[in-house]
Tab-separated table of C-alpha atoms in Angstrom:
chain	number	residue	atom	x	y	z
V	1	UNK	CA	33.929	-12.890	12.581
V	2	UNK	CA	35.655	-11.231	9.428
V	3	UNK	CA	33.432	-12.206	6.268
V	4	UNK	CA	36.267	-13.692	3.647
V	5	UNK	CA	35.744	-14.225	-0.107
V	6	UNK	CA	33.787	-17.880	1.171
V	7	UNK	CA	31.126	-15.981	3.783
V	8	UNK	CA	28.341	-14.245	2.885
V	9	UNK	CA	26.606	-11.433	4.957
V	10	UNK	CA	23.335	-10.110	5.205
V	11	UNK	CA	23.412	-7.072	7.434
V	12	UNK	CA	20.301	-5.081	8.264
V	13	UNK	CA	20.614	-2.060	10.657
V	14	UNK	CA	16.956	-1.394	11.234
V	15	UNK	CA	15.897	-5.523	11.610
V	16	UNK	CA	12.683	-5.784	13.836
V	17	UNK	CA	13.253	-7.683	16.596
V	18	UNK	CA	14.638	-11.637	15.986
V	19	UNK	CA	14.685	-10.698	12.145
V	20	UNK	CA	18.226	-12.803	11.476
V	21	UNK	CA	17.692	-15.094	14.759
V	22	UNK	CA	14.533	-16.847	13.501
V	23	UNK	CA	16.006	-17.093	10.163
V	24	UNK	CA	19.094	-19.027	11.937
V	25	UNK	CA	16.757	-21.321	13.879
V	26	UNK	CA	15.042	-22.391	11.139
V	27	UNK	CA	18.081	-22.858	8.614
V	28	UNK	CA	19.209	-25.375	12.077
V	29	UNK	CA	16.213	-26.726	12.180
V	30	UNK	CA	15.331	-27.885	8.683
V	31	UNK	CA	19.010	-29.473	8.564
V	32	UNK	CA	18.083	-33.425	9.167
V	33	UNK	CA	19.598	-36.257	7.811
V	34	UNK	CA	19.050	-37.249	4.585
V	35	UNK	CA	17.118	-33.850	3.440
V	36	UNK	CA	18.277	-31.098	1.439
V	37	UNK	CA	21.457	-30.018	2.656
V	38	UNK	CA	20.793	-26.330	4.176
V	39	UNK	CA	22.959	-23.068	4.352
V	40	UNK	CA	24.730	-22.979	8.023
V	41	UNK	CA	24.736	-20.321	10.120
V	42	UNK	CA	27.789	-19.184	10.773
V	43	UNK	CA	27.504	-16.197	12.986
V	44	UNK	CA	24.310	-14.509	14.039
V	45	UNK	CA	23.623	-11.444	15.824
V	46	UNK	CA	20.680	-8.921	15.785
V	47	UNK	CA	21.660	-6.889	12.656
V	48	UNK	CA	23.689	-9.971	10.692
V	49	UNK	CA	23.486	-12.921	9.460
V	50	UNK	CA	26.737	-15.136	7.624
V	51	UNK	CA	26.604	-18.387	5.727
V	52	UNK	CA	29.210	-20.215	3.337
V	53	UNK	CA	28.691	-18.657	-0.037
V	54	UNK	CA	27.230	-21.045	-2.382
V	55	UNK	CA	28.680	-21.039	-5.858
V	56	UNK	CA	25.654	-21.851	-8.892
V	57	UNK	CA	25.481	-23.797	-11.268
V	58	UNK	CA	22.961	-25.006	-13.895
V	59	UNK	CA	20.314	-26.852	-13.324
V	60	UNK	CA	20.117	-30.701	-14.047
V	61	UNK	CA	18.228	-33.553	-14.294
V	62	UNK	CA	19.363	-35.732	-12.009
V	63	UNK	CA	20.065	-32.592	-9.056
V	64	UNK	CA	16.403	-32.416	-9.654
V	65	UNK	CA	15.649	-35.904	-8.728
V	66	UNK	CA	17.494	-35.627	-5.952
V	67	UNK	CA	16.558	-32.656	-4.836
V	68	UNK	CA	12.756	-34.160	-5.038
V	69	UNK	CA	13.674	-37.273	-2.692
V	70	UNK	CA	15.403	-35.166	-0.424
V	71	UNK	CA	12.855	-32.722	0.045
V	72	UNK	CA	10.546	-35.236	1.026
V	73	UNK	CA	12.758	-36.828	3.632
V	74	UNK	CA	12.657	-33.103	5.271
V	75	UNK	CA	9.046	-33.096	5.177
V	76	UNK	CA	9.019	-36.494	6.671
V	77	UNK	CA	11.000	-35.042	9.921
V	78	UNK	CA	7.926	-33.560	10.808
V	79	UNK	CA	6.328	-30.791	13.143
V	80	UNK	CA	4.719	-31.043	16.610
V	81	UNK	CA	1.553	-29.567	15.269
V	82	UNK	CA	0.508	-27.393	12.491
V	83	UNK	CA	2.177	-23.346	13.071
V	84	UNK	CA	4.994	-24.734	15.316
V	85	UNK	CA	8.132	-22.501	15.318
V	86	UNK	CA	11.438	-24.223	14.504
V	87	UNK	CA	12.911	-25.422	17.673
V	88	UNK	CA	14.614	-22.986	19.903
V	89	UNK	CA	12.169	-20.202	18.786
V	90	UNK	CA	8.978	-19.339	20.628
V	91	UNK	CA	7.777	-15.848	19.333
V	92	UNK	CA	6.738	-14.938	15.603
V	93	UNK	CA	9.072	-15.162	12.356
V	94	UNK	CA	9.427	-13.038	9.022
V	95	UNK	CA	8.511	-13.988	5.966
V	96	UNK	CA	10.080	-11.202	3.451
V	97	UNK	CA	10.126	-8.332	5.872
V	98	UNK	CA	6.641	-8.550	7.282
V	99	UNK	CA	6.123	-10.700	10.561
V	100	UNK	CA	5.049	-14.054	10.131
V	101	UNK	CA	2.914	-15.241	13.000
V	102	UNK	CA	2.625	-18.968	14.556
V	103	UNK	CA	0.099	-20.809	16.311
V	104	UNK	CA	0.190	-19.540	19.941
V	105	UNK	CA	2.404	-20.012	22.541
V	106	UNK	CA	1.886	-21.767	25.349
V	107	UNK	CA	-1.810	-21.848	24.473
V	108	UNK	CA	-2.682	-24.875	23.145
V	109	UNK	CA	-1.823	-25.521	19.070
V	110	UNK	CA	-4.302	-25.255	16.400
V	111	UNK	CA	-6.204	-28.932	16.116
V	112	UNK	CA	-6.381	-28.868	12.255
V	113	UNK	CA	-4.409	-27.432	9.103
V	114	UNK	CA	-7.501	-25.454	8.016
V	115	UNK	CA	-8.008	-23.518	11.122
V	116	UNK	CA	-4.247	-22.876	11.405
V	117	UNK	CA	-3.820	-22.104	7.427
V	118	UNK	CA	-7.163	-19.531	7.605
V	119	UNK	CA	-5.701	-18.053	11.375
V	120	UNK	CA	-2.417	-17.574	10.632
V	121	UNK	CA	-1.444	-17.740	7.302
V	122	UNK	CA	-4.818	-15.423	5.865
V	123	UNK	CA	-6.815	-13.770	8.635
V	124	UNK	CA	-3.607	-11.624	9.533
V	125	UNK	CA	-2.386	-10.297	6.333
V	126	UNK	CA	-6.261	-9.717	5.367
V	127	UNK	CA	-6.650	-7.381	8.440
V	128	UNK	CA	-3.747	-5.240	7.546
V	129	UNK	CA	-4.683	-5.118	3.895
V	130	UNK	CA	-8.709	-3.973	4.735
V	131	UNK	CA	-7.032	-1.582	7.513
V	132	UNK	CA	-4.814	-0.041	4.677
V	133	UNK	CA	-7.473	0.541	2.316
V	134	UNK	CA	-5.998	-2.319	-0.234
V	135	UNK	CA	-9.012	-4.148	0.045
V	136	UNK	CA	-12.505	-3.107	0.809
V	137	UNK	CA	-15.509	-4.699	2.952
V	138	UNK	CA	-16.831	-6.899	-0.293
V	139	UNK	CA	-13.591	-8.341	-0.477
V	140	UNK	CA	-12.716	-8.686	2.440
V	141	UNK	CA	-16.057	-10.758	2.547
V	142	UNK	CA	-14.709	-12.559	-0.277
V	143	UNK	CA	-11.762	-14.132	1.673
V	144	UNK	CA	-13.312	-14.818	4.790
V	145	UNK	CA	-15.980	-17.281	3.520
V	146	UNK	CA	-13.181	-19.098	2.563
V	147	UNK	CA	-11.574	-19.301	5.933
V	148	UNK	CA	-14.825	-19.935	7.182
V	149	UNK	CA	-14.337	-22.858	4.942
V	150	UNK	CA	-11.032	-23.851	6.007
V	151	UNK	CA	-11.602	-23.633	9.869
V	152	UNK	CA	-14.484	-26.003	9.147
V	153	UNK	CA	-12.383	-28.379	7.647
V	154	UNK	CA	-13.274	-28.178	3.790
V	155	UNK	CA	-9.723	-29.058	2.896
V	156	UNK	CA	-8.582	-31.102	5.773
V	157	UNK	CA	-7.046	-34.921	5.264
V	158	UNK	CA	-6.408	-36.090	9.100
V	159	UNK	CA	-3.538	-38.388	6.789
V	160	UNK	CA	-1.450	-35.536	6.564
V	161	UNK	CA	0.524	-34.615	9.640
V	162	UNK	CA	2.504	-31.335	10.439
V	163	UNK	CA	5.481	-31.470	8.131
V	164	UNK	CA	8.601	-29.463	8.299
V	165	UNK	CA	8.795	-27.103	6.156
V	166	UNK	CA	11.085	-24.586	4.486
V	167	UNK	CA	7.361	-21.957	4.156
V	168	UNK	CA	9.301	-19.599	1.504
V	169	UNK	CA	9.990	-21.887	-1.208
V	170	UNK	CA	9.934	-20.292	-4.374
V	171	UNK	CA	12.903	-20.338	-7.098
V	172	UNK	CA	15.169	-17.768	-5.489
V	173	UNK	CA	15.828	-19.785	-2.325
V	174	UNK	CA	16.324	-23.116	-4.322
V	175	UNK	CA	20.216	-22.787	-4.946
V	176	UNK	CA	21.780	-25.460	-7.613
V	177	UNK	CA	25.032	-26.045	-6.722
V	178	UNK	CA	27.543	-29.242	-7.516
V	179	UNK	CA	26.825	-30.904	-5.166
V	180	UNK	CA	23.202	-30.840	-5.750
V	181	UNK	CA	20.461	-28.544	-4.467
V	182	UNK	CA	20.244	-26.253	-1.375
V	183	UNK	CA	17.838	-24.113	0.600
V	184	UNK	CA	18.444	-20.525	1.569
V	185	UNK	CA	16.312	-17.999	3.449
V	186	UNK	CA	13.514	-20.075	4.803
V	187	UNK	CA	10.173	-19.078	7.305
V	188	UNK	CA	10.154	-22.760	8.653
V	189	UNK	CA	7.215	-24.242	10.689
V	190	UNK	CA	5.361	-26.906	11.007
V	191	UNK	CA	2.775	-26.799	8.451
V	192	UNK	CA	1.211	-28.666	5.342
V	193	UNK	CA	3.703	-30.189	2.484
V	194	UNK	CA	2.055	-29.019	-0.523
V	195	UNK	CA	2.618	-25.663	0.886
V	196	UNK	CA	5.934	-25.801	-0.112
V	197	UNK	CA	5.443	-27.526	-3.424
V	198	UNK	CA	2.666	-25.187	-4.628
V	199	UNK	CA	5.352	-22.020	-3.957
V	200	UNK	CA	8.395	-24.091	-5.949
V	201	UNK	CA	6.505	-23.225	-8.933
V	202	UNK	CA	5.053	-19.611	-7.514
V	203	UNK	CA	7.038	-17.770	-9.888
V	204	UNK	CA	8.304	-20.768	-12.569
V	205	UNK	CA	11.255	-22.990	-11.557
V	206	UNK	CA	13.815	-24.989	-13.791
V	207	UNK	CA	13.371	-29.148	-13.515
V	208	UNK	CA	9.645	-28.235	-11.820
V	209	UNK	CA	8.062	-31.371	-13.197
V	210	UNK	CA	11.412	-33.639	-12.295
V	211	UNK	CA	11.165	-32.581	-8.546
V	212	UNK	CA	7.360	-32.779	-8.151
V	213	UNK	CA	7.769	-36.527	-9.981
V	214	UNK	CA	10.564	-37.498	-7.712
V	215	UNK	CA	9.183	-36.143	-4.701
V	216	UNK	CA	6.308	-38.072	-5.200
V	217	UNK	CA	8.128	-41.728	-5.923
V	218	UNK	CA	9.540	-40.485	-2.202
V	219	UNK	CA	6.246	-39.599	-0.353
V	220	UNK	CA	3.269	-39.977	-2.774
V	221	UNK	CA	0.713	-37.236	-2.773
V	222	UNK	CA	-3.000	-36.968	-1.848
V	223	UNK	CA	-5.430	-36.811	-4.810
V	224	UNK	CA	-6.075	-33.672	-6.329
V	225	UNK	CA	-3.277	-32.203	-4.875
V	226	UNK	CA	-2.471	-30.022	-8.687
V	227	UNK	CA	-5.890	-28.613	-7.820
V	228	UNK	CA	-4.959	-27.685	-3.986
V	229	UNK	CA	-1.937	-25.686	-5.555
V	230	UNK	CA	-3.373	-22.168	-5.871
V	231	UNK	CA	-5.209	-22.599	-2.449
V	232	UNK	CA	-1.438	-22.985	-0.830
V	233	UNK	CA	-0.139	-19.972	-3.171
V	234	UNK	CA	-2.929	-17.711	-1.202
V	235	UNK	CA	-0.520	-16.700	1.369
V	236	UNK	CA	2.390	-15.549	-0.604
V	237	UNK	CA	-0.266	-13.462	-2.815
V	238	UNK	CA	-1.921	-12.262	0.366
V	239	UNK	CA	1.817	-11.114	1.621
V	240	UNK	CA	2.367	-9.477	-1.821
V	241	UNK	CA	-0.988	-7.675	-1.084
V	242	UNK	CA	0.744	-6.532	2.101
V	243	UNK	CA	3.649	-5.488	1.064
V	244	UNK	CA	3.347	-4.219	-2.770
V	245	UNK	CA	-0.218	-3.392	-3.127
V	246	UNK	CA	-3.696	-3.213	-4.885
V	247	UNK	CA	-2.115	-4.896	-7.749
V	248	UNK	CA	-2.116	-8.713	-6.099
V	249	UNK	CA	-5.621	-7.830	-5.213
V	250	UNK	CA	-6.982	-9.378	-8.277
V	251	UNK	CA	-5.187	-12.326	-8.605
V	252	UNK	CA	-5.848	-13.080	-4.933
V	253	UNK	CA	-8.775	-12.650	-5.077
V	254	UNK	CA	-9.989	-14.703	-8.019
V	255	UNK	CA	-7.643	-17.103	-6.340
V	256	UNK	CA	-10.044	-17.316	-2.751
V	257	UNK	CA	-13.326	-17.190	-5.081
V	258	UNK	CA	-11.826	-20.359	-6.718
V	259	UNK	CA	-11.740	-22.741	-3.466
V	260	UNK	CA	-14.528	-20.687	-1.243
């Protein structure tokens, strides 16, 4: 197709392999009735990616509440299990530029959020860091007794089921349009809803306290979950660590030493 002044492209010559495809599976997948309303793929191929533009505008009030209910009602569409891919996806995703993996296929799925959230969301990125020299051995030991922790079910609640989520959900991919709120850009899977709450206010967000309130009139929240917040915010740090460097190592850090 021929992008017009309503399309927008992303084009990337050198994408790794599915780069733009996953992205389009999970943009399908997280459209479900009564959730946030969701960019559509137009066209995908491997190198390009088009979507209606969206047009901003400021934030409000009442787009907040909104947005809060609806994001809950996505949530509440749910996941097969914890690290699922969005449906007709089987191999690994991208979050940023830097592959983001899921639970295994066809082995059989991770049994609990902590073992999923320490395997694939920590363990991964933590390899590549100590094999790049970011982090050394004492760190390194650092983070693992926490996902010793995790896989042994410290911060487990069997009441919360695999939810599906946008996994990217910080500011820049929260759009405010007329019509009310919508998501751009995801790394969807099934995994844990405060995930994507804790990275709405990752890097500040306008209305914050309006969504979280009206989210949780929708689908109230376990206790404690404020304190949980910097445990879910691990991953994007950990990816930060990846990609940027020894300067995230600090605040991730101090951010595993917290919960281990």
């Amino acid at each position: 197709m021929t992008a017009g002044p309503d399309t927008f492209v992303k084009q990337r010559h050198d994408a790794p392999p599915g780069f733009f495809e996953v992205e389009a599976a999970g943009l399908r997948w997280l459209a479900v009735p009564g959730g946030v309303p969701i960019v559509e793929p137009l066209e995908v191929s491997p190198g390009r990616l088009a979507t209606p533009r969206l047009d901003p505008v400021p934030p409000t009030g009442s787009a907040a509440d909104e947005f809060g209910h609806r994001l809950a009602a996505m949530h509440n569409a749910g996941a097969r299990y914890f690290g699922v891919p969005p449906d007709g996806w089987q191999t690994n995703g991208y979050i940023g530029t830097i592959e983001l993996p899921h639970a295994p296929q066809p082995v059989e799925p991770v049994d609990s959020w902590g073992e999923f959230y320490a395997s694939f969301r920590l363990q991964p990125y933590l390899r590549t860091a100590y094999d790049n020299g970011t982090i050394d051995g004492h760190q390194l030991e650092a983070f693992e007794r926490l996902c010793s922790k995790l896989v042994a079910g410290g911060y487990d609640d069997p009441s919360e089921q695999p939810c599906r989520i946008h996994g990217d959900l910080w500011s820049g991919n929260v759009f405010w349009c007329a019509d009310g709120v919508h998501l751009i850009d995801p790394a969807a899977h099934g995994g844990h809803r405060e995930t994507d709450l804790a990275m709405l206010g990752l890097f500040g967000m306008p209305q914050l306290e309006r969504v979280l309130r009206a989210y949780n009139e929708a689908h109230p929240l376990a206790d404690g979950w404020r304190e949980r917040v910097g445990l879910h915010r691990l991953h994007p740090l950990l990816t930060h660590v990846v990609m940027f460097g020894s300067a995230y190592v600090a605040p991730a850090l101090a951010m595993a030493r917290k919960y281990d």
